[in-house]
Amino acid sequence: MNDNEFLARRFESHRSHLRAVAYRMLGSATEADDAVQEAWFRLSRSDTRQVDNLGGWLTTVVGRVCLDMLRSRKSRAEEPLEPFETTARGAGASADADPEQDAVLADSVGVALLVVLETLTPAERLAFVLHDLFAVPYEEVGDIVGRSPVAARQLASRARRRVQGAEVHDADLARQREVVDAFLAAAREGDFAALVEVLDPDVVARTEVGVTTGAAAVAKGAASFRHFAHVARPAMVDGRTGLAVYLGEHLDRALAFAFVGDRIAVIDIVIDPERVAGLDISLVD
């Protein structure tokens, strides 16, 4: 095997991840394929012998390519967001696009989130997608957008508030509470089917250590919450419908929910003691 073949194989091992990043950034299967192809061109022209983390290097390259594409799009006032059915099936993508991978993308990002992302500036969108959905450190995000890590954190924070705010208004508080109560009952029983029923197909569960996407994966993860579900109490968490988990008198963790229609679209799980201590918790009868 020559060097080019070896490099191509290494690149292919990262293609699915890179396409997922680009799709979330751009909302277009066709543009995502273009961004990934540009990353390959840049890789093939670069000396990467000193690169210890090729996946991280490629993610940075794709992020910069997507940022340039978003800025170009804004300057032309284009609206290239594809209809969900088209994007989910990969229509308009390259001829060798993988339909199974397109289905995975559709499961992890829905049109509702993409529509909200369209309202963000390119830098906000990149910071939110890379940090909140792919756990890229703020130092690397800042490098891509040409800002300090502190500024990158602020970009992601602004984007996060707008994304959460857009989702919170999709259902009234009384209905939200009913949905969360149903989620809690299903978690206590370990009822996988009932959990999936109250979750949006594109649900995102976020913690300080990672992100889980898709109803099946989030429902499966809720099985590990079963023990805590028995001591969880309905609450408002920073003004959002949520759950507070007390171990005795000690607040151990909190969950805050956002909704699309009558289903849970986002679950923010706060476990870090310092962050938990800073939450505004109001128990609900």
Coordinates of C-alpha atoms in Angstrom, one line a residue, residues 8-233:
A8 CA -7.1 7.8 1.8
R9 CA -8.0 4.9 4.1
R10 CA -7.4 7.1 7.2
F11 CA -9.6 9.8 5.7
E12 CA -12.4 7.4 5.0
S13 CA -12.4 6.2 8.6
H14 CA -13.3 9.8 9.6
R15 CA -15.7 10.6 6.7
S16 CA -19.0 9.8 8.5
H17 CA -18.0 12.1 11.4
L18 CA -16.9 14.9 9.1
R19 CA -20.1 14.7 7.1
A20 CA -22.2 14.8 10.3
V21 CA -20.3 18.0 11.4
A22 CA -20.7 19.6 8.0
Y23 CA -24.4 18.7 7.8
R24 CA -25.2 20.2 11.1
M25 CA -23.3 23.3 10.2
L26 CA -24.8 23.7 6.7
G27 CA -28.2 22.0 6.8
S28 CA -27.6 20.7 3.3
A29 CA -26.4 17.2 2.3
T30 CA -25.0 18.6 -1.0
E31 CA -23.0 21.3 0.7
A32 CA -21.9 18.9 3.4
D33 CA -20.4 16.6 0.7
D34 CA -18.7 19.5 -0.9
A35 CA -17.1 20.5 2.5
V36 CA -15.9 17.0 3.2
Q37 CA -14.4 16.8 -0.4
E38 CA -12.6 20.1 0.2
A39 CA -11.2 18.7 3.5
W40 CA -9.8 15.7 1.5
F41 CA -8.2 18.0 -1.0
R42 CA -6.5 20.0 1.8
L43 CA -5.4 16.8 3.5
S44 CA -3.9 15.4 0.3
R45 CA -1.9 18.6 -0.2
S46 CA -0.7 18.8 3.5
D47 CA 2.2 17.3 5.4
T48 CA 0.4 15.6 8.3
R49 CA 3.3 13.6 9.6
Q50 CA 3.4 15.6 12.8
V51 CA -0.3 15.5 13.3
D52 CA -1.1 13.4 16.4
N53 CA -4.9 13.6 16.1
L54 CA -6.0 13.4 12.5
G55 CA -9.7 13.3 13.4
G56 CA -9.3 16.6 15.3
W57 CA -7.2 18.1 12.5
L58 CA -9.9 17.2 9.9
T59 CA -12.7 18.5 12.1
T60 CA -10.9 21.8 12.3
V61 CA -10.5 21.9 8.5
V62 CA -14.2 21.1 7.9
G63 CA -15.2 23.7 10.5
R64 CA -13.2 26.4 8.6
V65 CA -14.5 25.3 5.3
C66 CA -18.1 25.4 6.6
L67 CA -17.5 28.8 8.2
D68 CA -16.3 30.2 4.8
M69 CA -19.4 28.7 3.1
L70 CA -21.8 30.2 5.7
R71 CA -20.2 33.6 5.4
S72 CA -20.5 33.4 1.6
R73 CA -24.1 32.3 2.0
K74 CA -24.9 35.3 4.2
S75 CA -23.3 37.7 1.9
R76 CA -25.5 36.5 -0.9
A77 CA -28.6 36.3 1.3
E78 CA -29.2 32.8 0.3
E79 CA -31.5 30.3 2.0
P80 CA -30.2 26.9 1.0
L81 CA -31.8 24.8 3.8
E82 CA -33.2 21.7 2.1
P83 CA -36.6 20.2 2.8
F84 CA -36.2 17.5 5.5
E85 CA -37.3 14.7 3.3
T86 CA -34.7 15.6 0.7
T87 CA -31.9 16.0 3.1
A88 CA -32.7 12.9 5.1
R89 CA -32.5 10.7 2.0
G90 CA -29.4 12.4 0.6
A91 CA -31.0 13.7 -2.6
G92 CA -28.7 16.0 -4.4
A93 CA -25.7 14.6 -2.6
S94 CA -22.8 13.0 -4.4
A95 CA -23.5 9.8 -6.3
D96 CA -21.6 7.7 -3.7
A97 CA -23.4 9.1 -0.7
D98 CA -24.4 6.4 1.8
P99 CA -28.2 6.2 2.3
E100 CA -27.7 4.5 5.7
Q101 CA -25.5 7.4 6.8
D102 CA -28.1 9.9 5.5
A103 CA -30.6 8.2 7.8
V104 CA -28.3 8.5 10.8
L105 CA -27.9 12.2 10.0
A106 CA -31.7 12.6 9.8
D107 CA -32.1 10.8 13.1
S108 CA -29.7 13.2 14.9
V109 CA -30.6 16.6 13.5
G110 CA -34.2 17.6 12.5
V111 CA -35.4 20.5 10.4
A112 CA -36.7 22.3 13.5
L113 CA -33.1 22.7 14.9
L114 CA -31.7 23.6 11.4
V115 CA -34.3 26.3 11.0
V116 CA -33.3 27.8 14.4
L117 CA -29.6 27.5 13.4
E118 CA -30.3 29.6 10.3
T119 CA -31.0 32.6 12.6
L120 CA -27.5 32.5 14.1
T121 CA -24.5 34.3 12.7
P122 CA -21.9 32.0 11.1
A123 CA -19.6 32.2 14.1
E124 CA -22.4 31.5 16.6
R125 CA -23.5 28.6 14.5
L126 CA -20.1 27.1 14.3
A127 CA -19.4 27.6 18.1
F128 CA -22.7 26.0 19.0
V129 CA -22.4 23.0 16.7
L130 CA -18.8 22.2 17.4
H131 CA -18.9 22.7 21.1
D132 CA -22.4 21.7 22.2
L133 CA -22.9 18.9 19.6
F134 CA -19.4 17.6 19.2
A135 CA -17.6 18.7 22.4
V136 CA -14.8 20.5 20.6
P137 CA -12.9 22.6 23.2
Y138 CA -13.4 26.3 23.1
E139 CA -9.7 26.8 22.5
E140 CA -10.1 25.0 19.1
V141 CA -13.4 26.7 18.3
G142 CA -11.7 30.1 19.0
D143 CA -8.9 29.1 16.7
I144 CA -11.3 28.4 13.8
V145 CA -13.3 31.6 14.1
G146 CA -10.3 33.8 15.0
R147 CA -11.4 34.6 18.5
S148 CA -10.2 34.0 22.0
P149 CA -11.5 30.9 23.9
V150 CA -13.5 33.3 26.1
A151 CA -15.1 34.9 23.0
A152 CA -15.8 31.5 21.6
R153 CA -17.6 30.5 24.8
Q154 CA -19.7 33.7 24.6
L155 CA -20.6 32.9 21.0
A156 CA -21.8 29.4 22.0
S157 CA -23.6 30.8 25.0
R158 CA -25.6 33.3 22.8
A159 CA -26.4 30.6 20.3
R160 CA -27.5 28.2 23.0
R161 CA -29.9 30.7 24.5
R162 CA -31.5 31.4 21.1
V163 CA -31.8 27.7 20.3
Q164 CA -33.3 26.9 23.7
G165 CA -35.6 30.0 23.6
A166 CA -37.0 29.0 20.2
E167 CA -37.8 25.5 21.4
V168 CA -39.3 26.4 24.8
H169 CA -42.3 28.3 23.4
D170 CA -43.5 25.3 21.4
A171 CA -45.8 24.0 24.2
D172 CA -47.5 25.6 27.2
L173 CA -46.1 25.0 30.6
A174 CA -49.0 22.7 31.7
R175 CA -48.6 20.5 28.7
Q176 CA -44.8 20.5 29.1
R177 CA -45.3 19.3 32.7
E178 CA -47.5 16.4 31.5
V179 CA -44.9 15.3 29.0
V180 CA -42.1 15.4 31.6
D181 CA -44.2 13.5 34.1
A182 CA -44.8 10.9 31.4
F183 CA -41.0 10.8 30.8
L184 CA -40.4 10.4 34.5
A185 CA -42.9 7.6 34.9
A186 CA -41.4 5.7 31.9
A187 CA -37.9 6.2 33.3
R188 CA -39.0 4.8 36.7
E189 CA -40.5 1.7 35.0
G190 CA -37.7 1.3 32.5
D191 CA -40.3 1.4 29.8
F192 CA -38.3 1.9 26.6
A193 CA -41.3 2.2 24.3
A194 CA -43.0 4.8 26.5
L195 CA -39.8 6.8 26.7
V196 CA -39.5 6.8 22.9
E197 CA -43.1 7.9 22.7
V198 CA -42.5 11.2 24.6
L199 CA -39.2 12.0 22.8
D200 CA -38.9 13.9 19.6
P201 CA -37.1 11.7 16.9
D202 CA -34.4 14.3 16.8
V203 CA -34.0 14.7 20.6
V204 CA -30.6 15.9 21.9
A205 CA -29.5 15.0 25.5
R206 CA -26.5 17.1 26.7
T207 CA -24.3 16.8 29.7
E208 CA -21.0 18.3 30.6
V209 CA -19.2 15.3 29.2
G210 CA -21.0 14.6 26.0
V211 CA -24.0 14.6 23.7
T212 CA -26.5 11.9 22.8
T213 CA -28.8 12.3 19.8
G214 CA -31.8 10.4 18.5
A215 CA -34.8 9.0 20.4
A216 CA -33.6 5.5 20.6
A217 CA -30.2 6.4 22.0
V218 CA -31.6 8.9 24.5
A219 CA -34.2 6.4 25.7
K220 CA -31.5 3.7 26.1
G221 CA -29.5 6.2 28.1
A222 CA -32.5 7.0 30.3
A223 CA -32.2 3.4 31.7
S224 CA -29.1 4.6 33.7
F225 CA -31.3 7.4 35.1
R226 CA -33.8 4.8 36.6
H227 CA -32.3 4.9 40.1
F228 CA -32.4 8.7 40.2
A229 CA -35.9 8.8 38.6
H230 CA -37.3 7.5 41.8
V231 CA -36.1 10.5 43.8
A232 CA -36.5 13.1 41.0
R233 CA -39.0 15.9 41.8

